[in-house]
PDB file of C-alpha atoms in Angstrom:
ATOM      1  CA  UNK A   1     103.377  95.901  87.526  1.00  0.00           C
ATOM      2  CA  UNK A   2     105.249  97.482  90.425  1.00  0.00           C
ATOM      3  CA  UNK A   3     106.516  95.047  93.063  1.00  0.00           C
ATOM      4  CA  UNK A   4     105.879  96.197  96.609  1.00  0.00           C
ATOM      5  CA  UNK A   5     107.435  94.819  99.770  1.00  0.00           C
ATOM      6  CA  UNK A   6     104.482  92.542 100.517  1.00  0.00           C
ATOM      7  CA  UNK A   7     104.798  90.922  97.086  1.00  0.00           C
ATOM      8  CA  UNK A   8     108.394  89.722  97.463  1.00  0.00           C
ATOM      9  CA  UNK A   9     109.081  86.038  98.308  1.00  0.00           C
ATOM     10  CA  UNK A  10     110.746  86.715 101.671  1.00  0.00           C
ATOM     11  CA  UNK A  11     109.917  83.270 103.039  1.00  0.00           C
ATOM     12  CA  UNK A  12     112.051  81.808 100.227  1.00  0.00           C
ATOM     13  CA  UNK A  13     115.112  83.996 100.814  1.00  0.00           C
ATOM     14  CA  UNK A  14     118.268  81.835 100.956  1.00  0.00           C
ATOM     15  CA  UNK A  15     120.781  83.335 103.437  1.00  0.00           C
ATOM     16  CA  UNK A  16     123.496  80.776 102.691  1.00  0.00           C
ATOM     17  CA  UNK A  17     123.458  81.663  98.984  1.00  0.00           C
ATOM     18  CA  UNK A  18     123.456  85.350  99.911  1.00  0.00           C
ATOM     19  CA  UNK A  19     126.465  84.898 102.199  1.00  0.00           C
ATOM     20  CA  UNK A  20     128.253  82.830  99.554  1.00  0.00           C
ATOM     21  CA  UNK A  21     127.677  85.569  96.968  1.00  0.00           C
ATOM     22  CA  UNK A  22     128.630  88.510  99.163  1.00  0.00           C
ATOM     23  CA  UNK A  23     130.580  87.716 102.339  1.00  0.00           C
ATOM     24  CA  UNK A  24     132.198  84.273 102.363  1.00  0.00           C
ATOM     25  CA  UNK A  25     135.035  85.762 100.315  1.00  0.00           C
ATOM     26  CA  UNK A  26     135.204  89.389 101.500  1.00  0.00           C
ATOM     27  CA  UNK A  27     134.680  91.981  98.788  1.00  0.00           C
ATOM     28  CA  UNK A  28     136.918  95.033  98.838  1.00  0.00           C
ATOM     29  CA  UNK A  29     133.922  97.366  98.915  1.00  0.00           C
ATOM     30  CA  UNK A  30     132.624  95.698 102.095  1.00  0.00           C
ATOM     31  CA  UNK A  31     136.022  95.961 103.732  1.00  0.00           C
ATOM     32  CA  UNK A  32     136.070  99.658 102.807  1.00  0.00           C
ATOM     33  CA  UNK A  33     132.588 100.090 104.296  1.00  0.00           C
ATOM     34  CA  UNK A  34     133.715  98.370 107.486  1.00  0.00           C
ATOM     35  CA  UNK A  35     136.649 100.763 107.797  1.00  0.00           C
ATOM     36  CA  UNK A  36     134.336 103.745 107.332  1.00  0.00           C
ATOM     37  CA  UNK A  37     131.928 102.358 109.956  1.00  0.00           C
ATOM     38  CA  UNK A  38     134.804 101.744 112.360  1.00  0.00           C
ATOM     39  CA  UNK A  39     136.107 105.284 112.036  1.00  0.00           C
ATOM     40  CA  UNK A  40     132.659 106.898 112.176  1.00  0.00           C
ATOM     41  CA  UNK A  41     131.546 105.135 115.339  1.00  0.00           C
ATOM     42  CA  UNK A  42     134.966 105.615 116.944  1.00  0.00           C
ATOM     43  CA  UNK A  43     134.637 109.375 116.424  1.00  0.00           C
ATOM     44  CA  UNK A  44     131.031 109.492 117.633  1.00  0.00           C
ATOM     45  CA  UNK A  45     131.746 107.496 120.795  1.00  0.00           C
ATOM     46  CA  UNK A  46     135.176 108.967 121.528  1.00  0.00           C
ATOM     47  CA  UNK A  47     134.009 110.319 124.898  1.00  0.00           C
ATOM     48  CA  UNK A  48     132.097 107.204 125.949  1.00  0.00           C
ATOM     49  CA  UNK A  49     133.141 105.893 129.345  1.00  0.00           C
ATOM     50  CA  UNK A  50     131.040 102.735 129.436  1.00  0.00           C
ATOM     51  CA  UNK A  51     129.378 100.218 127.161  1.00  0.00           C
ATOM     52  CA  UNK A  52     125.878 101.443 127.861  1.00  0.00           C
ATOM     53  CA  UNK A  53     124.446 102.113 124.388  1.00  0.00           C
ATOM     54  CA  UNK A  54     121.513 100.172 122.963  1.00  0.00           C
ATOM     55  CA  UNK A  55     122.077  99.351 119.309  1.00  0.00           C
ATOM     56  CA  UNK A  56     119.844  98.133 116.496  1.00  0.00           C
ATOM     57  CA  UNK A  57     120.497  96.776 113.020  1.00  0.00           C
ATOM     58  CA  UNK A  58     117.245  97.051 111.087  1.00  0.00           C
ATOM     59  CA  UNK A  59     116.702  94.487 108.359  1.00  0.00           C
ATOM     60  CA  UNK A  60     119.895  92.700 109.312  1.00  0.00           C
ATOM     61  CA  UNK A  61     119.471  89.984 106.705  1.00  0.00           C
ATOM     62  CA  UNK A  62     122.438  87.634 106.546  1.00  0.00           C
ATOM     63  CA  UNK A  63     124.993  90.324 107.333  1.00  0.00           C
ATOM     64  CA  UNK A  64     126.738  90.502 110.715  1.00  0.00           C
ATOM     65  CA  UNK A  65     129.303  93.249 110.094  1.00  0.00           C
ATOM     66  CA  UNK A  66     126.988  96.191 110.925  1.00  0.00           C
ATOM     67  CA  UNK A  67     126.351  94.638 114.346  1.00  0.00           C
ATOM     68  CA  UNK A  68     130.051  93.921 114.820  1.00  0.00           C
ATOM     69  CA  UNK A  69     130.821  97.577 114.111  1.00  0.00           C
ATOM     70  CA  UNK A  70     128.631  98.647 117.070  1.00  0.00           C
ATOM     71  CA  UNK A  71     129.951  96.042 119.489  1.00  0.00           C
ATOM     72  CA  UNK A  72     132.470  98.098 121.563  1.00  0.00           C
ATOM     73  CA  UNK A  73     129.868 100.609 122.757  1.00  0.00           C
ATOM     74  CA  UNK A  74     126.746  98.531 123.269  1.00  0.00           C
ATOM     75  CA  UNK A  75     125.403  96.621 126.219  1.00  0.00           C
ATOM     76  CA  UNK A  76     122.664  95.216 123.964  1.00  0.00           C
ATOM     77  CA  UNK A  77     122.253  94.982 120.187  1.00  0.00           C
ATOM     78  CA  UNK A  78     119.017  93.959 118.483  1.00  0.00           C
ATOM     79  CA  UNK A  79     118.978  92.434 115.009  1.00  0.00           C
ATOM     80  CA  UNK A  80     115.527  93.144 113.573  1.00  0.00           C
ATOM     81  CA  UNK A  81     114.703  90.964 110.563  1.00  0.00           C
ATOM     82  CA  UNK A  82     111.522  90.017 108.708  1.00  0.00           C
ATOM     83  CA  UNK A  83     112.411  87.062 106.444  1.00  0.00           C
ATOM     84  CA  UNK A  84     112.092  83.784 108.412  1.00  0.00           C
ATOM     85  CA  UNK A  85     115.140  82.111 106.789  1.00  0.00           C
ATOM     86  CA  UNK A  86     117.287  85.111 107.708  1.00  0.00           C
ATOM     87  CA  UNK A  87     115.953  85.066 111.266  1.00  0.00           C
ATOM     88  CA  UNK A  88     116.993  81.417 111.564  1.00  0.00           C
ATOM     89  CA  UNK A  89     120.451  82.198 110.137  1.00  0.00           C
ATOM     90  CA  UNK A  90     120.949  85.084 112.562  1.00  0.00           C
ATOM     91  CA  UNK A  91     119.811  82.998 115.513  1.00  0.00           C
ATOM     92  CA  UNK A  92     122.456  80.389 114.656  1.00  0.00           C
ATOM     93  CA  UNK A  93     125.153  83.056 114.325  1.00  0.00           C
ATOM     94  CA  UNK A  94     124.267  84.765 117.609  1.00  0.00           C
ATOM     95  CA  UNK A  95     123.926  81.606 119.687  1.00  0.00           C
ATOM     96  CA  UNK A  96     126.783  81.209 122.188  1.00  0.00           C
ATOM     97  CA  UNK A  97     129.834  80.257 120.149  1.00  0.00           C
ATOM     98  CA  UNK A  98     127.804  80.374 116.934  1.00  0.00           C
ATOM     99  CA  UNK A  99     129.546  83.186 115.048  1.00  0.00           C
ATOM    100  CA  UNK A 100     131.388  81.485 112.226  1.00  0.00           C
ATOM    101  CA  UNK A 101     134.734  82.289 110.622  1.00  0.00           C
ATOM    102  CA  UNK A 102     133.106  84.122 107.708  1.00  0.00           C
ATOM    103  CA  UNK A 103     133.086  87.285 109.813  1.00  0.00           C
ATOM    104  CA  UNK A 104     136.720  87.132 110.979  1.00  0.00           C
ATOM    105  CA  UNK A 105     138.012  89.108 107.990  1.00  0.00           C
ATOM    106  CA  UNK A 106     135.607  91.941 108.793  1.00  0.00           C
ATOM    107  CA  UNK A 107     136.600  91.910 112.451  1.00  0.00           C
ATOM    108  CA  UNK A 108     140.253  92.100 111.392  1.00  0.00           C
ATOM    109  CA  UNK A 109     139.450  95.477 109.787  1.00  0.00           C
ATOM    110  CA  UNK A 110     137.513  96.679 112.817  1.00  0.00           C
ATOM    111  CA  UNK A 111     140.166  95.785 115.364  1.00  0.00           C
ATOM    112  CA  UNK A 112     142.649  98.132 113.734  1.00  0.00           C
ATOM    113  CA  UNK A 113     140.940 100.803 115.874  1.00  0.00           C
ATOM    114  CA  UNK A 114     141.656 100.847 119.634  1.00  0.00           C
ATOM    115  CA  UNK A 115     138.037 100.486 120.748  1.00  0.00           C
ATOM    116  CA  UNK A 116     137.729  97.041 119.178  1.00  0.00           C
ATOM    117  CA  UNK A 117     140.911  95.574 120.611  1.00  0.00           C
ATOM    118  CA  UNK A 118     140.504  93.163 123.464  1.00  0.00           C
ATOM    119  CA  UNK A 119     137.012  92.154 122.329  1.00  0.00           C
ATOM    120  CA  UNK A 120     136.404  88.566 121.241  1.00  0.00           C
ATOM    121  CA  UNK A 121     133.365  88.758 118.934  1.00  0.00           C
ATOM    122  CA  UNK A 122     132.914  84.984 119.013  1.00  0.00           C
ATOM    123  CA  UNK A 123     132.186  85.295 122.727  1.00  0.00           C
ATOM    124  CA  UNK A 124     130.492  88.689 122.962  1.00  0.00           C
ATOM    125  CA  UNK A 125     128.055  88.365 120.078  1.00  0.00           C
ATOM    126  CA  UNK A 126     126.448  85.459 121.900  1.00  0.00           C
ATOM    127  CA  UNK A 127     126.215  87.528 125.070  1.00  0.00           C
ATOM    128  CA  UNK A 128     124.805  90.873 123.905  1.00  0.00           C
ATOM    129  CA  UNK A 129     123.212  90.370 120.472  1.00  0.00           C
ATOM    130  CA  UNK A 130     119.666  89.071 120.139  1.00  0.00           C
ATOM    131  CA  UNK A 131     117.415  88.505 117.145  1.00  0.00           C
ATOM    132  CA  UNK A 132     113.803  89.536 116.754  1.00  0.00           C
ATOM    133  CA  UNK A 133     111.474  88.909 113.844  1.00  0.00           C
ATOM    134  CA  UNK A 134     109.823  92.176 112.946  1.00  0.00           C
ATOM    135  CA  UNK A 135     108.809  94.503 110.138  1.00  0.00           C
ATOM    136  CA  UNK A 136     110.622  97.779 109.532  1.00  0.00           C
ATOM    137  CA  UNK A 137     107.267  99.425 108.882  1.00  0.00           C
ATOM    138  CA  UNK A 138     106.125  98.596 112.414  1.00  0.00           C
ATOM    139  CA  UNK A 139     108.787 100.848 113.943  1.00  0.00           C
ATOM    140  CA  UNK A 140     106.797 103.909 114.925  1.00  0.00           C
ATOM    141  CA  UNK A 141     109.105 105.853 117.207  1.00  0.00           C
ATOM    142  CA  UNK A 142     107.910 104.215 120.410  1.00  0.00           C
ATOM    143  CA  UNK A 143     111.128 102.188 120.627  1.00  0.00           C
ATOM    144  CA  UNK A 144     114.338 104.231 120.541  1.00  0.00           C
ATOM    145  CA  UNK A 145     117.961 103.181 120.195  1.00  0.00           C
ATOM    146  CA  UNK A 146     121.245 104.997 120.868  1.00  0.00           C
ATOM    147  CA  UNK A 147     122.972 103.812 117.687  1.00  0.00           C
ATOM    148  CA  UNK A 148     121.651 102.142 114.570  1.00  0.00           C
ATOM    149  CA  UNK A 149     122.437 100.692 111.180  1.00  0.00           C
ATOM    150  CA  UNK A 150     120.295  99.799 108.172  1.00  0.00           C
ATOM    151  CA  UNK A 151     122.077  98.145 105.255  1.00  0.00           C
ATOM    152  CA  UNK A 152     120.450  97.520 101.872  1.00  0.00           C
ATOM    153  CA  UNK A 153     116.923  97.510 103.272  1.00  0.00           C
ATOM    154  CA  UNK A 154     114.772 100.537 102.376  1.00  0.00           C
ATOM    155  CA  UNK A 155     116.055 100.394  98.795  1.00  0.00           C
ATOM    156  CA  UNK A 156     116.046  96.591  98.476  1.00  0.00           C
ATOM    157  CA  UNK A 157     112.530  95.588  99.473  1.00  0.00           C
ATOM    158  CA  UNK A 158     110.219  97.404  97.051  1.00  0.00           C
ATOM    159  CA  UNK A 159     110.056  99.280  93.758  1.00  0.00           C
ATOM    160  CA  UNK A 160     107.715 101.845  95.285  1.00  0.00           C
ATOM    161  CA  UNK A 161     109.027 105.344  96.084  1.00  0.00           C
ATOM    162  CA  UNK A 162     106.623 105.804  99.006  1.00  0.00           C
ATOM    163  CA  UNK A 163     107.710 102.524 100.599  1.00  0.00           C
ATOM    164  CA  UNK A 164     111.357 103.522 100.205  1.00  0.00           C
ATOM    165  CA  UNK A 165     110.799 106.852 101.966  1.00  0.00           C
ATOM    166  CA  UNK A 166     108.617 105.227 104.598  1.00  0.00           C
ATOM    167  CA  UNK A 167     111.367 102.714 105.315  1.00  0.00           C
ATOM    168  CA  UNK A 168     113.926 105.489 105.826  1.00  0.00           C
ATOM    169  CA  UNK A 169     111.488 107.423 108.031  1.00  0.00           C
ATOM    170  CA  UNK A 170     110.677 104.400 110.209  1.00  0.00           C
ATOM    171  CA  UNK A 171     114.362 103.674 110.767  1.00  0.00           C
ATOM    172  CA  UNK A 172     115.347 107.243 111.559  1.00  0.00           C
ATOM    173  CA  UNK A 173     112.423 107.697 113.941  1.00  0.00           C
ATOM    174  CA  UNK A 174     113.596 104.630 115.872  1.00  0.00           C
ATOM    175  CA  UNK A 175     116.800 106.472 116.829  1.00  0.00           C
ATOM    176  CA  UNK A 176     117.178 108.701 119.851  1.00  0.00           C
ATOM    177  CA  UNK A 177     118.361 112.301 119.427  1.00  0.00           C
ATOM    178  CA  UNK A 178     122.062 112.508 118.498  1.00  0.00           C
ATOM    179  CA  UNK A 179     122.299 108.739 117.893  1.00  0.00           C
ATOM    180  CA  UNK A 180     125.066 107.833 115.424  1.00  0.00           C
ATOM    181  CA  UNK A 181     123.801 105.916 112.418  1.00  0.00           C
ATOM    182  CA  UNK A 182     124.951 104.264 109.203  1.00  0.00           C
ATOM    183  CA  UNK A 183     122.669 103.546 106.244  1.00  0.00           C
ATOM    184  CA  UNK A 184     123.709 101.792 103.033  1.00  0.00           C
ATOM    185  CA  UNK A 185     121.921 101.716  99.678  1.00  0.00           C
ATOM    186  CA  UNK A 186     122.664  99.922  96.442  1.00  0.00           C
ATOM    187  CA  UNK A 187     123.081 102.709  93.907  1.00  0.00           C
ATOM    188  CA  UNK A 188     120.516 102.673  91.080  1.00  0.00           C
ATOM    189  CA  UNK A 189     119.601  99.065  91.724  1.00  0.00           C
ATOM    190  CA  UNK A 190     117.226  97.396  89.288  1.00  0.00           C
ATOM    191  CA  UNK A 191     116.534  94.432  91.580  1.00  0.00           C
ATOM    192  CA  UNK A 192     118.564  91.397  92.544  1.00  0.00           C
ATOM    193  CA  UNK A 193     118.596  87.621  92.398  1.00  0.00           C
ATOM    194  CA  UNK A 194     119.140  85.308  95.382  1.00  0.00           C
ATOM    195  CA  UNK A 195     119.110  81.667  94.353  1.00  0.00           C
ATOM    196  CA  UNK A 196     116.006  81.030  92.275  1.00  0.00           C
ATOM    197  CA  UNK A 197     114.138  84.137  93.381  1.00  0.00           C
ATOM    198  CA  UNK A 198     114.088  87.735  92.209  1.00  0.00           C
ATOM    199  CA  UNK A 199     113.715  90.598  94.701  1.00  0.00           C
ATOM    200  CA  UNK A 200     112.629  94.189  94.046  1.00  0.00           C
ATOM    201  CA  UNK A 201     114.608  97.398  94.485  1.00  0.00           C
ATOM    202  CA  UNK A 202     114.085 101.125  94.296  1.00  0.00           C
ATOM    203  CA  UNK A 203     116.747 103.051  92.340  1.00  0.00           C
ATOM    204  CA  UNK A 204     118.618 105.452  94.652  1.00  0.00           C
ATOM    205  CA  UNK A 205     121.337 107.925  93.673  1.00  0.00           C
ATOM    206  CA  UNK A 206     123.382 110.149  95.972  1.00  0.00           C
ATOM    207  CA  UNK A 207     120.972 113.074  95.666  1.00  0.00           C
ATOM    208  CA  UNK A 208     117.943 110.925  96.455  1.00  0.00           C
ATOM    209  CA  UNK A 209     119.737 109.349  99.407  1.00  0.00           C
ATOM    210  CA  UNK A 210     120.590 112.783 100.792  1.00  0.00           C
ATOM    211  CA  UNK A 211     117.049 114.097 100.340  1.00  0.00           C
ATOM    212  CA  UNK A 212     115.578 111.078 102.125  1.00  0.00           C
ATOM    213  CA  UNK A 213     117.873 111.426 105.152  1.00  0.00           C
ATOM    214  CA  UNK A 214     118.375 115.188 105.563  1.00  0.00           C
ATOM    215  CA  UNK A 215     115.116 115.859 107.461  1.00  0.00           C
ATOM    216  CA  UNK A 216     116.337 113.575 110.250  1.00  0.00           C
ATOM    217  CA  UNK A 217     120.111 113.867 110.155  1.00  0.00           C
ATOM    218  CA  UNK A 218     122.927 116.018 111.436  1.00  0.00           C
ATOM    219  CA  UNK A 219     126.549 115.801 110.299  1.00  0.00           C
ATOM    220  CA  UNK A 220     125.383 113.848 107.254  1.00  0.00           C
ATOM    221  CA  UNK A 221     127.993 112.581 104.824  1.00  0.00           C
ATOM    222  CA  UNK A 222     127.330 110.431 101.764  1.00  0.00           C
ATOM    223  CA  UNK A 223     130.098 108.179 100.475  1.00  0.00           C
ATOM    224  CA  UNK A 224     129.548 107.257  96.821  1.00  0.00           C
ATOM    225  CA  UNK A 225     131.538 104.040  96.459  1.00  0.00           C
ATOM    226  CA  UNK A 226     132.235 103.167  92.855  1.00  0.00           C
ATOM    227  CA  UNK A 227     132.147  99.405  93.264  1.00  0.00           C
ATOM    228  CA  UNK A 228     129.666  97.044  91.623  1.00  0.00           C
ATOM    229  CA  UNK A 229     129.136  93.611  93.130  1.00  0.00           C
ATOM    230  CA  UNK A 230     126.622  92.188  90.660  1.00  0.00           C
ATOM    231  CA  UNK A 231     124.816  93.174  87.475  1.00  0.00           C
ATOM    232  CA  UNK A 232     122.017  95.703  87.754  1.00  0.00           C
ATOM    233  CA  UNK A 233     123.412  98.457  89.949  1.00  0.00           C
ATOM    234  CA  UNK A 234     126.004 101.259  89.753  1.00  0.00           C
ATOM    235  CA  UNK A 235     127.771 101.104  93.103  1.00  0.00           C
ATOM    236  CA  UNK A 236     127.051 101.500  96.818  1.00  0.00           C
ATOM    237  CA  UNK A 237     126.065 104.576  98.819  1.00  0.00           C
ATOM    238  CA  UNK A 238     127.014 104.764 102.489  1.00  0.00           C
ATOM    239  CA  UNK A 239     125.395 107.485 104.593  1.00  0.00           C
ATOM    240  CA  UNK A 240     126.923 108.328 107.975  1.00  0.00           C
ATOM    241  CA  UNK A 241     125.705 110.856 110.510  1.00  0.00           C
ATOM    242  CA  UNK A 242     123.771 111.447 113.701  1.00  0.00           C
ATOM    243  CA  UNK A 243     120.049 111.692 114.328  1.00  0.00           C
ATOM    244  CA  UNK A 244     119.237 115.364 114.625  1.00  0.00           C
ATOM    245  CA  UNK A 245     118.354 116.698 118.052  1.00  0.00           C
ATOM    246  CA  UNK A 246     115.006 118.015 116.856  1.00  0.00           C
ATOM    247  CA  UNK A 247     113.808 114.411 116.905  1.00  0.00           C
ATOM    248  CA  UNK A 248     111.230 115.191 114.223  1.00  0.00           C
ATOM    249  CA  UNK A 249     109.208 112.607 112.343  1.00  0.00           C
ATOM    250  CA  UNK A 250     109.127 114.173 108.908  1.00  0.00           C
TER     251      UNK A 250
END
């Protein structure tokens, strides 16, 4: 029987186990992703003269580095997350002084670029980042952001092809025209374990990732990273680009 998003045990998701498995000791593939994010956003915002952008990380989970990558250009960043345990984790991390040392190694990669220097994430995350419990599927284009990220969400919440494409569509339609974005997928994932619970996934390859994003994207590039971080997948796909100016809702 196919597992859909509503069937997954999101209320039982364990963010501390997830962080222990993926971020407490930084994986080389994540550090590579952070460098690609850093360079992509630095190029896209090269002409920015103020920190006026509104950023969103959709399905933030227990991962702070997408938000950190947007920090130099944003006056506000929203972390949208559905699973209650992840919401609680994010609220602790974004409380004043709450960002823990786990994320320092990722910031060390980011601050190699000029835009990130002089920023203290332990101070600024508490000032400009807020957390909201919400469902990706409820994004309908009425709320628009100037920059956005979505990491391991559309592909890691359901086995259903329609829900995968709907997730991509909802995220892309939440971005304003020309907004820089970054989307990451686990390549050909067969599902994943967090603590005692199994979560569904939809298998995505580079071609499928490109097809899902092309109707909404300009300057699209797909990085096929040949790193596996657990059994049951073949690597990580990182898509970088801008929301197209047509602003369509394909």
